[in-house]
Coordinates of N, CA and C in Angstrom, one line a residue:
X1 N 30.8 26.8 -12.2 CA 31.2 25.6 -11.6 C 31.0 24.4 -12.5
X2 N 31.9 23.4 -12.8 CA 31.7 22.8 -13.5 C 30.8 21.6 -13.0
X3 N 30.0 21.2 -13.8 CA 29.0 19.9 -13.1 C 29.8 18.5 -13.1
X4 N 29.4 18.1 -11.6 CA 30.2 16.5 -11.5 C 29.6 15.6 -12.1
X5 N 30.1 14.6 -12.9 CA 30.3 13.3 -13.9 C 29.6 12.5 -12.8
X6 N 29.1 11.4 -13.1 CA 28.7 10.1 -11.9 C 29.3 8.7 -13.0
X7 N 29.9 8.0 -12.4 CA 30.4 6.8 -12.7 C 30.1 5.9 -12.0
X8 N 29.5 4.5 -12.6 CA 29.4 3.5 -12.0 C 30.1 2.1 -11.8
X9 N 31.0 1.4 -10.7 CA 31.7 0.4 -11.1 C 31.3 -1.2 -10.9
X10 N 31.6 -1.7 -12.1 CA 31.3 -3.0 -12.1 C 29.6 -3.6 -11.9
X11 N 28.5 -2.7 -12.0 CA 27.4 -3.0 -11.9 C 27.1 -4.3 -12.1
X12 N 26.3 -5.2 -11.6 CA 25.5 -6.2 -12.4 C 24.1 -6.6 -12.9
X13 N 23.3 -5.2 -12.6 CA 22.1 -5.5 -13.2 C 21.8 -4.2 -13.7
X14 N 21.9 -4.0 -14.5 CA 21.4 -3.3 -15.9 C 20.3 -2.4 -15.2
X15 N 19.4 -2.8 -14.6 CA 18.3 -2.4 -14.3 C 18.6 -0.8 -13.4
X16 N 19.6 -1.7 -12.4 CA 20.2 -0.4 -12.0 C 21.3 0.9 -12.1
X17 N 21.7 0.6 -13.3 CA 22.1 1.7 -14.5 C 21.0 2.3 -14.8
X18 N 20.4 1.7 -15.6 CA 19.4 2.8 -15.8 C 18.6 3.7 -14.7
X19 N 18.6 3.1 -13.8 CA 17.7 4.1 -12.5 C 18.8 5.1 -12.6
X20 N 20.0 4.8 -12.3 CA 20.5 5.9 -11.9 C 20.9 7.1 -13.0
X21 N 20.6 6.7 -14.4 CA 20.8 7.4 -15.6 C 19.3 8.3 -15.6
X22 N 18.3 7.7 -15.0 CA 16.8 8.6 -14.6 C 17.4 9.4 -13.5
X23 N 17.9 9.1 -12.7 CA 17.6 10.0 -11.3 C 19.0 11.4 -11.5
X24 N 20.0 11.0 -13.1 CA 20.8 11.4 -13.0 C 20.2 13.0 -14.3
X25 N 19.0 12.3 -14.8 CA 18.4 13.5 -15.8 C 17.3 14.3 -14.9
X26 N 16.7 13.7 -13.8 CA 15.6 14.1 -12.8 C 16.7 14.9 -12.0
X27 N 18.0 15.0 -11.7 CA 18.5 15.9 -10.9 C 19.7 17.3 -11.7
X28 N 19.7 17.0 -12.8 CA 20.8 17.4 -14.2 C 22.0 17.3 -13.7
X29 N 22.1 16.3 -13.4 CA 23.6 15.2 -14.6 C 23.4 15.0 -15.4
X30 N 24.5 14.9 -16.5 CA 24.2 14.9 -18.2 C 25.6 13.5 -18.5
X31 N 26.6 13.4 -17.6 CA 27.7 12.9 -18.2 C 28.0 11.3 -17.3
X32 N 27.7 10.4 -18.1 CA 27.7 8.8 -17.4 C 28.9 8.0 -17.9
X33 N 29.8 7.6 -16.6 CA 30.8 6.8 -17.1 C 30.8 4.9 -16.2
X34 N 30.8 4.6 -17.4 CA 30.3 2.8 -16.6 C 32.2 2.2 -16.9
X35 N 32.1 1.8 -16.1 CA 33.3 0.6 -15.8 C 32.9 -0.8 -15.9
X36 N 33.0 -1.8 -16.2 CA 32.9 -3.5 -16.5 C 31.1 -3.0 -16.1
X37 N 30.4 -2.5 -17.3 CA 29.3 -2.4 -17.6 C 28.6 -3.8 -17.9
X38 N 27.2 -4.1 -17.4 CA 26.2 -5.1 -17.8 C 26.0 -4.8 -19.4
X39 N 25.3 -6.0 -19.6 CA 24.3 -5.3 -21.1 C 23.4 -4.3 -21.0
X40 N 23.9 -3.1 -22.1 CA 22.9 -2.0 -21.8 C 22.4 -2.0 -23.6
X41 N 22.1 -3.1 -23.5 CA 21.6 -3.1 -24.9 C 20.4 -2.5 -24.9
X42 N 19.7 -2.2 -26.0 CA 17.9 -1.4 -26.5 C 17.6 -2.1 -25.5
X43 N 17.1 -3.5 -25.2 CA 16.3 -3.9 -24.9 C 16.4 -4.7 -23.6
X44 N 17.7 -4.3 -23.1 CA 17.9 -4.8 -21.7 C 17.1 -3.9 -20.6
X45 N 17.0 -4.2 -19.2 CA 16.2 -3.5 -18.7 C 16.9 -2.3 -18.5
X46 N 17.9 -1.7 -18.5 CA 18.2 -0.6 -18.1 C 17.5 0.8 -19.3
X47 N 16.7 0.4 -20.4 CA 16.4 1.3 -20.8 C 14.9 1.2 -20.8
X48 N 14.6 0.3 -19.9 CA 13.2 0.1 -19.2 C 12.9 0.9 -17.9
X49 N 14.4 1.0 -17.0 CA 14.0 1.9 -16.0 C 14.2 3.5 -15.8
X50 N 15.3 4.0 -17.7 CA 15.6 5.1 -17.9 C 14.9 6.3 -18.0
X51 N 13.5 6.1 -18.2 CA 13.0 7.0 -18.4 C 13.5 8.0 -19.4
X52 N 13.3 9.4 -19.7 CA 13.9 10.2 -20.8 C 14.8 10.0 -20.6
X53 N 15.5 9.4 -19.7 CA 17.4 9.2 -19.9 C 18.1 8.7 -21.1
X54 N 16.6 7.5 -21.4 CA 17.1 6.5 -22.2 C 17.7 6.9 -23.9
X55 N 17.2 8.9 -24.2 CA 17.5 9.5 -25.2 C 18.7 10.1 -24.9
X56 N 19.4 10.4 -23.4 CA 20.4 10.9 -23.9 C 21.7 10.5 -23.1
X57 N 21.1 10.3 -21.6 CA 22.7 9.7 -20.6 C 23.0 8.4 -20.8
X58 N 22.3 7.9 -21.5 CA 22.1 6.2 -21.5 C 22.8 6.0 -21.9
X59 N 22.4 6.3 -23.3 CA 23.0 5.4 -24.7 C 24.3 6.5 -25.1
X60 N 24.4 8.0 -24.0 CA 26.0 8.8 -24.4 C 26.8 7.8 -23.7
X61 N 26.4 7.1 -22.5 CA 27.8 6.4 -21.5 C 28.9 6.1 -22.4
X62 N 29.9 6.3 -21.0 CA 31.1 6.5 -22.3 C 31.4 4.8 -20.9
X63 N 31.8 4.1 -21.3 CA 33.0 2.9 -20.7 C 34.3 3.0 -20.7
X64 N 34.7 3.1 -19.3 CA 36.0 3.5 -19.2 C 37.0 2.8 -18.0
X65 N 38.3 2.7 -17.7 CA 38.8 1.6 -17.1 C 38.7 3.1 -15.3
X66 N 38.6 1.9 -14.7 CA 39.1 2.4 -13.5 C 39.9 3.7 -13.6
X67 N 41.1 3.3 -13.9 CA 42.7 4.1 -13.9 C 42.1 5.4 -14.1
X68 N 41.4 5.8 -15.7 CA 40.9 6.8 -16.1 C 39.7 7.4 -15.1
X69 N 39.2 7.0 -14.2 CA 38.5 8.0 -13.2 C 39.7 8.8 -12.9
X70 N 40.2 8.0 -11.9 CA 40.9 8.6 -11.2 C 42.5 9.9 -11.6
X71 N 42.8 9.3 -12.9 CA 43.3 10.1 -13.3 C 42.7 11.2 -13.7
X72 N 41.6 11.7 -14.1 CA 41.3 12.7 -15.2 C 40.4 13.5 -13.9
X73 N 39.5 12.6 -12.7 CA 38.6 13.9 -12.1 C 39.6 13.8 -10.5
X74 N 38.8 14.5 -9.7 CA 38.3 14.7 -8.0 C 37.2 13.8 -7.8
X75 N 37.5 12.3 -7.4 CA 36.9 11.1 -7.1 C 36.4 11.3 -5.8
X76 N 34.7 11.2 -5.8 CA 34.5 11.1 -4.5 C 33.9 9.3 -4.5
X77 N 33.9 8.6 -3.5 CA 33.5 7.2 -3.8 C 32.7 7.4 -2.4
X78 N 31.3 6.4 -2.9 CA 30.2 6.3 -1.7 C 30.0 5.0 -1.0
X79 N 30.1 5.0 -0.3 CA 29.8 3.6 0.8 C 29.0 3.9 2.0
X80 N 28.5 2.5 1.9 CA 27.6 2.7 3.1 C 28.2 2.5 4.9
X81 N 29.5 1.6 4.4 CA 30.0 1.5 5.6 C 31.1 1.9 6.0
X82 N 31.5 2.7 6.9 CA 32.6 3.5 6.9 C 33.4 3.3 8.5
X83 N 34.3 3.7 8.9 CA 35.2 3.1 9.8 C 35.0 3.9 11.0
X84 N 35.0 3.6 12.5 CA 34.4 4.7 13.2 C 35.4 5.7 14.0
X85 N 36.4 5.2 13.5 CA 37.8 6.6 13.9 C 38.9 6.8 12.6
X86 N 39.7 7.3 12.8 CA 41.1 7.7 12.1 C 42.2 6.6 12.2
X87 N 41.8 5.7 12.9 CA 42.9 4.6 13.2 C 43.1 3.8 11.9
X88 N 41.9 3.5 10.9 CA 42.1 3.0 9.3 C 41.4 4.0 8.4
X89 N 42.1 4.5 7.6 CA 42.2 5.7 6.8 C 41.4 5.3 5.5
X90 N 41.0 4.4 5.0 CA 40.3 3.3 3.8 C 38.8 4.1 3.8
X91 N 38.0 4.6 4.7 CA 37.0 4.7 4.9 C 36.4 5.9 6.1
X92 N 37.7 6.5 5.9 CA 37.9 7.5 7.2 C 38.6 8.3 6.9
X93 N 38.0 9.7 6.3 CA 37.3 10.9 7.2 C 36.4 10.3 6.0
X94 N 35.1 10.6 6.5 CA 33.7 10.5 5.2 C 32.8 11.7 5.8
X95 N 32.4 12.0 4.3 CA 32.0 12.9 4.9 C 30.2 12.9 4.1
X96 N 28.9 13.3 4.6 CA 27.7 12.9 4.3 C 27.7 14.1 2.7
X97 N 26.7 13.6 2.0 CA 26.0 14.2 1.0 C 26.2 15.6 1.1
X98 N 25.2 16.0 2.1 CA 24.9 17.2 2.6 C 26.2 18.1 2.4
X99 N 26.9 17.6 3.3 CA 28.4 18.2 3.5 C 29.3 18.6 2.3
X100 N 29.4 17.4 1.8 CA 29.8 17.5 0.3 C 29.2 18.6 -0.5
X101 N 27.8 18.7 -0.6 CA 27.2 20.0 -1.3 C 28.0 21.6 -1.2
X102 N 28.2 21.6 0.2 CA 28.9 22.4 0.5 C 30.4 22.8 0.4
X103 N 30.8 21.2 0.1 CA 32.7 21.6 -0.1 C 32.6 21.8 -1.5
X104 N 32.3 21.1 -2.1 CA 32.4 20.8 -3.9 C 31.8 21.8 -4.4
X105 N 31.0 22.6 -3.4 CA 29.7 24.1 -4.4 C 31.2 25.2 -4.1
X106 N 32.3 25.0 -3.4 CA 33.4 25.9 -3.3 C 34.6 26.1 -4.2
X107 N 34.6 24.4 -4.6 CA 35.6 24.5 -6.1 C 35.0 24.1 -7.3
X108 N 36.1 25.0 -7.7 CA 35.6 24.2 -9.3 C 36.7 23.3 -10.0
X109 N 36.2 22.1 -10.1 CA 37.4 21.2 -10.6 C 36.5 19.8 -10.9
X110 N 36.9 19.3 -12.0 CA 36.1 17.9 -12.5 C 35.9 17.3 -11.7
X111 N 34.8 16.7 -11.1 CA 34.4 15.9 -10.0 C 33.7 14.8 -10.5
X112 N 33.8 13.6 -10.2 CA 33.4 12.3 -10.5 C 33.0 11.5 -9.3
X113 N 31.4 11.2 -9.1 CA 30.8 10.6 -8.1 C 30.7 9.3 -8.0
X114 N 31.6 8.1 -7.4 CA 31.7 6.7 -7.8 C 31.2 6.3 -7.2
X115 N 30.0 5.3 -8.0 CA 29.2 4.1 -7.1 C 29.7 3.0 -7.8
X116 N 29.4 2.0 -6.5 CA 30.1 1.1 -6.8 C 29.0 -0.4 -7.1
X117 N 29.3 -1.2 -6.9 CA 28.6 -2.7 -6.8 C 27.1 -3.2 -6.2
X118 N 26.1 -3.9 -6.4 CA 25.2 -4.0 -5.6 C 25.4 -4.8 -4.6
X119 N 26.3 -5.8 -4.0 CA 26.3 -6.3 -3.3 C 27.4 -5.9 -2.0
X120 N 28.5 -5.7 -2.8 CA 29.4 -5.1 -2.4 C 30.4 -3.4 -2.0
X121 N 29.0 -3.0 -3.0 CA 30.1 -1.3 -3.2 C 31.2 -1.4 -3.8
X122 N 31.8 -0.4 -3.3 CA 33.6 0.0 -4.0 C 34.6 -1.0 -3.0
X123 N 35.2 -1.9 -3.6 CA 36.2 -2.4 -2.3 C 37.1 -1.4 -2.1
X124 N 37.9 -1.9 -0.8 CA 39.0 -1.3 -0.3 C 39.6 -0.5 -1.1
X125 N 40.3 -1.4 -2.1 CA 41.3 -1.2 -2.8 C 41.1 0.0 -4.0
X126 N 39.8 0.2 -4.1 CA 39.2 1.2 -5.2 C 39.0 2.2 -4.2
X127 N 38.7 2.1 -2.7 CA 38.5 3.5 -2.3 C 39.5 4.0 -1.7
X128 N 40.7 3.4 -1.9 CA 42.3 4.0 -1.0 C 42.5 4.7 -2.2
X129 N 42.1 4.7 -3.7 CA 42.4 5.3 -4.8 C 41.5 6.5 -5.2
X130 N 40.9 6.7 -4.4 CA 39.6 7.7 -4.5 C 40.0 9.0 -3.7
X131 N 40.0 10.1 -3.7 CA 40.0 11.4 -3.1 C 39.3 11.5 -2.3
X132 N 38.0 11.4 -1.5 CA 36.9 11.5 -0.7 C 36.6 10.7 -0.6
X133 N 35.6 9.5 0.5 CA 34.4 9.2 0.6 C 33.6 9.5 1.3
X134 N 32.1 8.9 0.8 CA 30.9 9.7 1.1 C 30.3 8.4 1.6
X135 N 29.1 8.8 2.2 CA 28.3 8.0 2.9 C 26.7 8.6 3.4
X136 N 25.9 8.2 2.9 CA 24.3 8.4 3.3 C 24.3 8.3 4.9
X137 N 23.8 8.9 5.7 CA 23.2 8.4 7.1 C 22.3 7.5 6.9
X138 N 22.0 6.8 7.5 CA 20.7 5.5 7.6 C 20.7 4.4 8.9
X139 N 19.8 3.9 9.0 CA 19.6 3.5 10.0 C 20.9 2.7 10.6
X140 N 21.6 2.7 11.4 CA 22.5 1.7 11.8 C 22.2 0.1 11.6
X141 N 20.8 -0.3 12.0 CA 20.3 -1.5 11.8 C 20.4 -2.3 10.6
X142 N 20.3 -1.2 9.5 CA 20.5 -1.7 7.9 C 20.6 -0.6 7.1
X143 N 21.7 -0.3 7.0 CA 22.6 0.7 6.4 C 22.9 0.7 4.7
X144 N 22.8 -0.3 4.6 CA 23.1 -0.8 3.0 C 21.8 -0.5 2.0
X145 N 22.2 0.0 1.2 CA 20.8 0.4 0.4 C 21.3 -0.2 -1.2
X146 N 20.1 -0.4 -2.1 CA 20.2 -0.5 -3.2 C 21.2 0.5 -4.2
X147 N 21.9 0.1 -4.9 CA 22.6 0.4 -5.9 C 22.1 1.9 -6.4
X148 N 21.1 1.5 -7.4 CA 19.9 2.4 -7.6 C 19.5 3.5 -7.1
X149 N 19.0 3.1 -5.4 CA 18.1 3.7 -4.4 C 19.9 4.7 -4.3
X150 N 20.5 4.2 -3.8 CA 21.9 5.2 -3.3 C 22.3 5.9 -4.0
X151 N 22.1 5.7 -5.3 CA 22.9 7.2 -6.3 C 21.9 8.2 -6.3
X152 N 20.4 7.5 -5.9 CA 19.0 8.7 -6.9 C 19.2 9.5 -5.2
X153 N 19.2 8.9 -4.0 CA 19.6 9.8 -2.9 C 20.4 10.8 -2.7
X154 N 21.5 10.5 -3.6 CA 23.0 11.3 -3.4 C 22.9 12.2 -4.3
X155 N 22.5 11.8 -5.4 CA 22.3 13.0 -6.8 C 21.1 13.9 -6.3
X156 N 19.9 13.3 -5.7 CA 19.4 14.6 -5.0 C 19.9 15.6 -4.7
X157 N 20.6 15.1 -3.5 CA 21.1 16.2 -2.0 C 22.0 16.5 -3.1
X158 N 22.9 16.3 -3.9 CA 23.8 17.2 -5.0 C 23.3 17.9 -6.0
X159 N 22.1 17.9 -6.1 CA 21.6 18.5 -7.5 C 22.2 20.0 -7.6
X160 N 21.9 20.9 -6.6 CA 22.7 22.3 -6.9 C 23.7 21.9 -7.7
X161 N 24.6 21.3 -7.8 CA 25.9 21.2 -8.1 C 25.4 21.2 -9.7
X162 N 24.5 21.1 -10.1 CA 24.3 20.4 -11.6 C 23.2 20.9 -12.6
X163 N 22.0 21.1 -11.9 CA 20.7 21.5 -12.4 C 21.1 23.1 -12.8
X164 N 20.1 23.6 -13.3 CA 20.3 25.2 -13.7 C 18.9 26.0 -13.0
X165 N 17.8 24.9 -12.8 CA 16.7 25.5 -12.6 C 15.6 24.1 -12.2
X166 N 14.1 24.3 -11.8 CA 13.7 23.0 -11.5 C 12.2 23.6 -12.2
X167 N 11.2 22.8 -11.7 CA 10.0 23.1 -12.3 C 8.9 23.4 -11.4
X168 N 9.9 23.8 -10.0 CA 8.8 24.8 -9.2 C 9.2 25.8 -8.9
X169 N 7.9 26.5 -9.2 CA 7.8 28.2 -8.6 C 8.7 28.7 -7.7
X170 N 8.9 30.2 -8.0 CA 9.8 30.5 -6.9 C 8.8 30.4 -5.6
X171 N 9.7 30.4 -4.8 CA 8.7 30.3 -3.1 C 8.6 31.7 -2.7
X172 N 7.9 32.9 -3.1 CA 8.2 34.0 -2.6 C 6.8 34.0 -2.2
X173 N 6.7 34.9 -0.8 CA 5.4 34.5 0.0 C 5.4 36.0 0.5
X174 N 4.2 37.2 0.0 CA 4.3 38.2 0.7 C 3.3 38.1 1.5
X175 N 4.0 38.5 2.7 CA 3.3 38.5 4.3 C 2.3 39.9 4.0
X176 N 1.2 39.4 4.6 CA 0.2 40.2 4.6 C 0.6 41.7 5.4
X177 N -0.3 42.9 5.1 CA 0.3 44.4 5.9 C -0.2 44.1 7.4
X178 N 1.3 44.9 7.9 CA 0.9 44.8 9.5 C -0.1 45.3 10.0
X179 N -0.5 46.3 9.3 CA -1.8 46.7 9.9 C -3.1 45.4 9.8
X180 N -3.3 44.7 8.7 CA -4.1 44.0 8.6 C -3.9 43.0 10.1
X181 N -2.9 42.3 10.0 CA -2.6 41.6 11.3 C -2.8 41.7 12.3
X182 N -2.6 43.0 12.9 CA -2.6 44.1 13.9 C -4.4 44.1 14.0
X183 N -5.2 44.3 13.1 CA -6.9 44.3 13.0 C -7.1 42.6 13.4
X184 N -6.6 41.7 12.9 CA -7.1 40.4 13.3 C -6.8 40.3 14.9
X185 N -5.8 40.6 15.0 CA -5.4 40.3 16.8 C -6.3 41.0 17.4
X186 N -6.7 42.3 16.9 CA -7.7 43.3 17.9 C -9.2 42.1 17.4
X187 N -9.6 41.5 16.2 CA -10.6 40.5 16.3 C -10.4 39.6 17.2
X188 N -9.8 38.9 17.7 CA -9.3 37.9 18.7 C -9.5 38.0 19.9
X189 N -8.8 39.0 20.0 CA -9.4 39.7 21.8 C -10.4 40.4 21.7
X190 N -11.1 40.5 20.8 CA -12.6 41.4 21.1 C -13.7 39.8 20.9
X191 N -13.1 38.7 20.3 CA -13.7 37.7 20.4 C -13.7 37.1 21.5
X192 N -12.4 36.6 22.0 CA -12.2 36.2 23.5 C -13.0 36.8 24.7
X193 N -13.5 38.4 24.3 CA -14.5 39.1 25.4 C -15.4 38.6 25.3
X194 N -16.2 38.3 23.9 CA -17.6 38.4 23.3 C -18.0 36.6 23.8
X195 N -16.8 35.8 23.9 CA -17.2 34.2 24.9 C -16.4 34.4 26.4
X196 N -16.6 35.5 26.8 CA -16.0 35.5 28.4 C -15.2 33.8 28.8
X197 N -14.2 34.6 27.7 CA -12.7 34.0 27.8 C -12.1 34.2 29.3
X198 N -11.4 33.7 29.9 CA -11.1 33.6 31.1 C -9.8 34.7 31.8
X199 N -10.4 35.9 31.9 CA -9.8 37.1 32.0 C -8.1 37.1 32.6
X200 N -7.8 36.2 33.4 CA -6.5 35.8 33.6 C -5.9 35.2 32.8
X201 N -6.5 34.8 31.7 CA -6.0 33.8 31.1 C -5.7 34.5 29.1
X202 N -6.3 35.8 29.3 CA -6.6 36.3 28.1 C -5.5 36.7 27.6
X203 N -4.0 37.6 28.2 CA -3.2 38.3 27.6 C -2.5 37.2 27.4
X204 N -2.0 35.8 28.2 CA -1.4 35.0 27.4 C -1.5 34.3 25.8
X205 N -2.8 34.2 26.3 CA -3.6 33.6 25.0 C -3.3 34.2 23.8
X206 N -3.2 36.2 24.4 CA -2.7 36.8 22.7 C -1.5 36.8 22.5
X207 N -0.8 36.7 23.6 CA 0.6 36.6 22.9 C 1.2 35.0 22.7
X208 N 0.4 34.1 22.8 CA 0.8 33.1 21.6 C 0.2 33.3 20.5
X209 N -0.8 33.6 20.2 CA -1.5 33.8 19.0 C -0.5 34.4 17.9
X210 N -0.3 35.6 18.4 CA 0.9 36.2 18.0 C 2.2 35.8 17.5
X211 N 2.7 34.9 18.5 CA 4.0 34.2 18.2 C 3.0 33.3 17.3
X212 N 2.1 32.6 17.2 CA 1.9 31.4 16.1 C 1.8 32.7 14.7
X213 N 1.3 33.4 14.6 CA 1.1 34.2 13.2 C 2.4 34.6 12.8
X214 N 3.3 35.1 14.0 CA 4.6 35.6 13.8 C 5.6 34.6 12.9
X215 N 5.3 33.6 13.3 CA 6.4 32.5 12.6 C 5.8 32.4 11.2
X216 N 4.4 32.1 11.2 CA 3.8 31.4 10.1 C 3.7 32.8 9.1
X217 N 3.8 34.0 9.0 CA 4.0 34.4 8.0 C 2.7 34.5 7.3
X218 N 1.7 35.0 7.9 CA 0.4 34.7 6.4 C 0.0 36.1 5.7
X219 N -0.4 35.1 5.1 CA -0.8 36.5 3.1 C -2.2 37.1 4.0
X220 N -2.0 38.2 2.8 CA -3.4 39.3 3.0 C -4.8 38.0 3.2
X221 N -4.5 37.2 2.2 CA -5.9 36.2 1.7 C -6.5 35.4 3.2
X222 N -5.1 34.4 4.0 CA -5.0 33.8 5.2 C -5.6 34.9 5.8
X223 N -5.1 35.9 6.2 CA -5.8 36.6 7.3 C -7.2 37.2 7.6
X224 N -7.7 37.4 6.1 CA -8.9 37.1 5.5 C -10.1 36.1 6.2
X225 N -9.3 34.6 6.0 CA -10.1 33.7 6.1 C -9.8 33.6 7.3
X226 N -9.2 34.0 8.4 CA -9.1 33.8 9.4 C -10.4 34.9 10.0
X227 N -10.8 36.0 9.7 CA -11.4 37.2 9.8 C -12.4 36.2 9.3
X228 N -12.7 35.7 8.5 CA -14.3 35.4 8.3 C -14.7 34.3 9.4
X229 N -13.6 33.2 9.5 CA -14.1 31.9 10.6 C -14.7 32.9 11.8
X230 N -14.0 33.9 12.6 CA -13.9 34.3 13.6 C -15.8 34.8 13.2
X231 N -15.9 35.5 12.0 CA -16.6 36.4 12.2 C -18.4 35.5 12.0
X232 N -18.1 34.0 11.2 CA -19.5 32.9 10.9 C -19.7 32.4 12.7
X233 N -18.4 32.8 13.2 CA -18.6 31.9 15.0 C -19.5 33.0 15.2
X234 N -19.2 34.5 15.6 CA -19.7 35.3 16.2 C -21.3 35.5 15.9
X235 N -21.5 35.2 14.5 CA -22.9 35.3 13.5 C -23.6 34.2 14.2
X236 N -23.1 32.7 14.5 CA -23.6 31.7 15.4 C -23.9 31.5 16.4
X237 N -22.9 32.7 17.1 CA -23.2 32.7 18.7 C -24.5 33.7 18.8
X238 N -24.4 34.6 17.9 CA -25.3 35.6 18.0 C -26.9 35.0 18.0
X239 N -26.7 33.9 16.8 CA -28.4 33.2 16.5 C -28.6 32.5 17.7
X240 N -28.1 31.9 18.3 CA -28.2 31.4 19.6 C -28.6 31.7 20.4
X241 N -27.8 33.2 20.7 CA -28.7 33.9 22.0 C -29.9 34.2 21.6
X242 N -29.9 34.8 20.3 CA -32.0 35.1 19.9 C -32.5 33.8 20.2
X243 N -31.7 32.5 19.7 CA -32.9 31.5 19.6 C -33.4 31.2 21.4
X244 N -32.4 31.8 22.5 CA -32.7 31.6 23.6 C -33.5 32.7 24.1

């Protein structure tokens, strides 16, 4: 699959180039295209908020006219505010991040992510020229997010599309043997006897227990420590009765 490009248009603060040149190495995008770019000089802030970017998406940005997005990729363009039927087509069908992950993980074809303006976004007239648009969910109340804040969200939820690998462990979790499991539940209801648990009340009791361990999946070790808490109560209740 080839990995999608992110372009930014008409920026005005530097600062927020570089965030998104960070959020664009923090999720692997490698390829930055700016349109009527700020100063991204050494020492403007954008290579203050780049973090390692500042060695390689930063200072590769290629500057390029409008026309050239659109001609060369599959333009998706992101806005925050979108139209709430088919009756104006400018801003309508949009479709969220999420969703996108899923069309765009289906082809393979140059894809270019356009953000647009801090104050404004992408006008009209730049998104009637775009292939897709996209749009974050967010509060209805105040929907508009930072420049910055909106690409590092969107290049998240897109990372598949881009990254090869991340820096955490696989999640593989082996469930402890059923037998072991099977021994803690028989601990539980031989506990429930040992505090004259409330005999009508007991077979329910195990079959939530059950359903809670059944979802949660626990290791040899969990079930373990669950076998010891059960077993320091019983050791307590026991000193008790001697001490009485």
């Amino acid at each position: 699959m080839t990995r999608p490009v992110v372009a930014v248009v008409d920026a005005k603060t530097s600062g927020n180039v570089g965030t998104i040149a960070r959020a664009m190495k923090n999720f692997g995008f490698r390829d930055l295209y700016l349109t009527d770019p700020p100063d991204l000089s050494r020492d403007s802030e954008a290579y203050g908020f780049a973090g390692q970017a500042r060695e390689d998406v930063l200072p590769d940005a290629e500057v390029v006219d409008f026309d050239s997005l659109v001609e060369n990729f599959h333009t998706v363009g992101f806005t925050a505010i979108t139209n709430e039927d088919a009756r104006k087509h400018t801003r309508w069908p949009y479709t969220t991040p999420e969703e996108l992950r899923e069309t765009l993980g289906e082809v393979d074809a140059p894809t270019c992510l356009v953000f647009g303006r801090e104050a404004v976004g992408l006008h009209n007239e730049e998104l009637e020229r775009l292939d897709q648009v996209a749009s974050i969910p967010a509060s209805a109340e105040y929907p508009v997010m930072n420049l910055g804040q909106a690409a590092t969200i969107a290049l998240y939820e897109l990372q598949e599309l881009a990254r090869d690998d991340t820096q955490l462990p696989e999640k593989e979790r082996e469930r402890a043997a059923e037998a072991e499991i099977e021994r803690y539940y028989d601990h539980v209801d031989d506990f429930l006897d040992d505090i004259d648990y409330p005999e009508e009340k007991q077979a329910k009791t195990m079959r939530l227990v059950r359903r809670v361990l059944g979802r949660a999946h626990p290791t040899g070790r969990e079930i373990a420590t669950l076998h010891g808490i059960l077993r320091r109560t019983e050791n307590r209740l026991g000193d008790d009765a001697t001490d009485n």
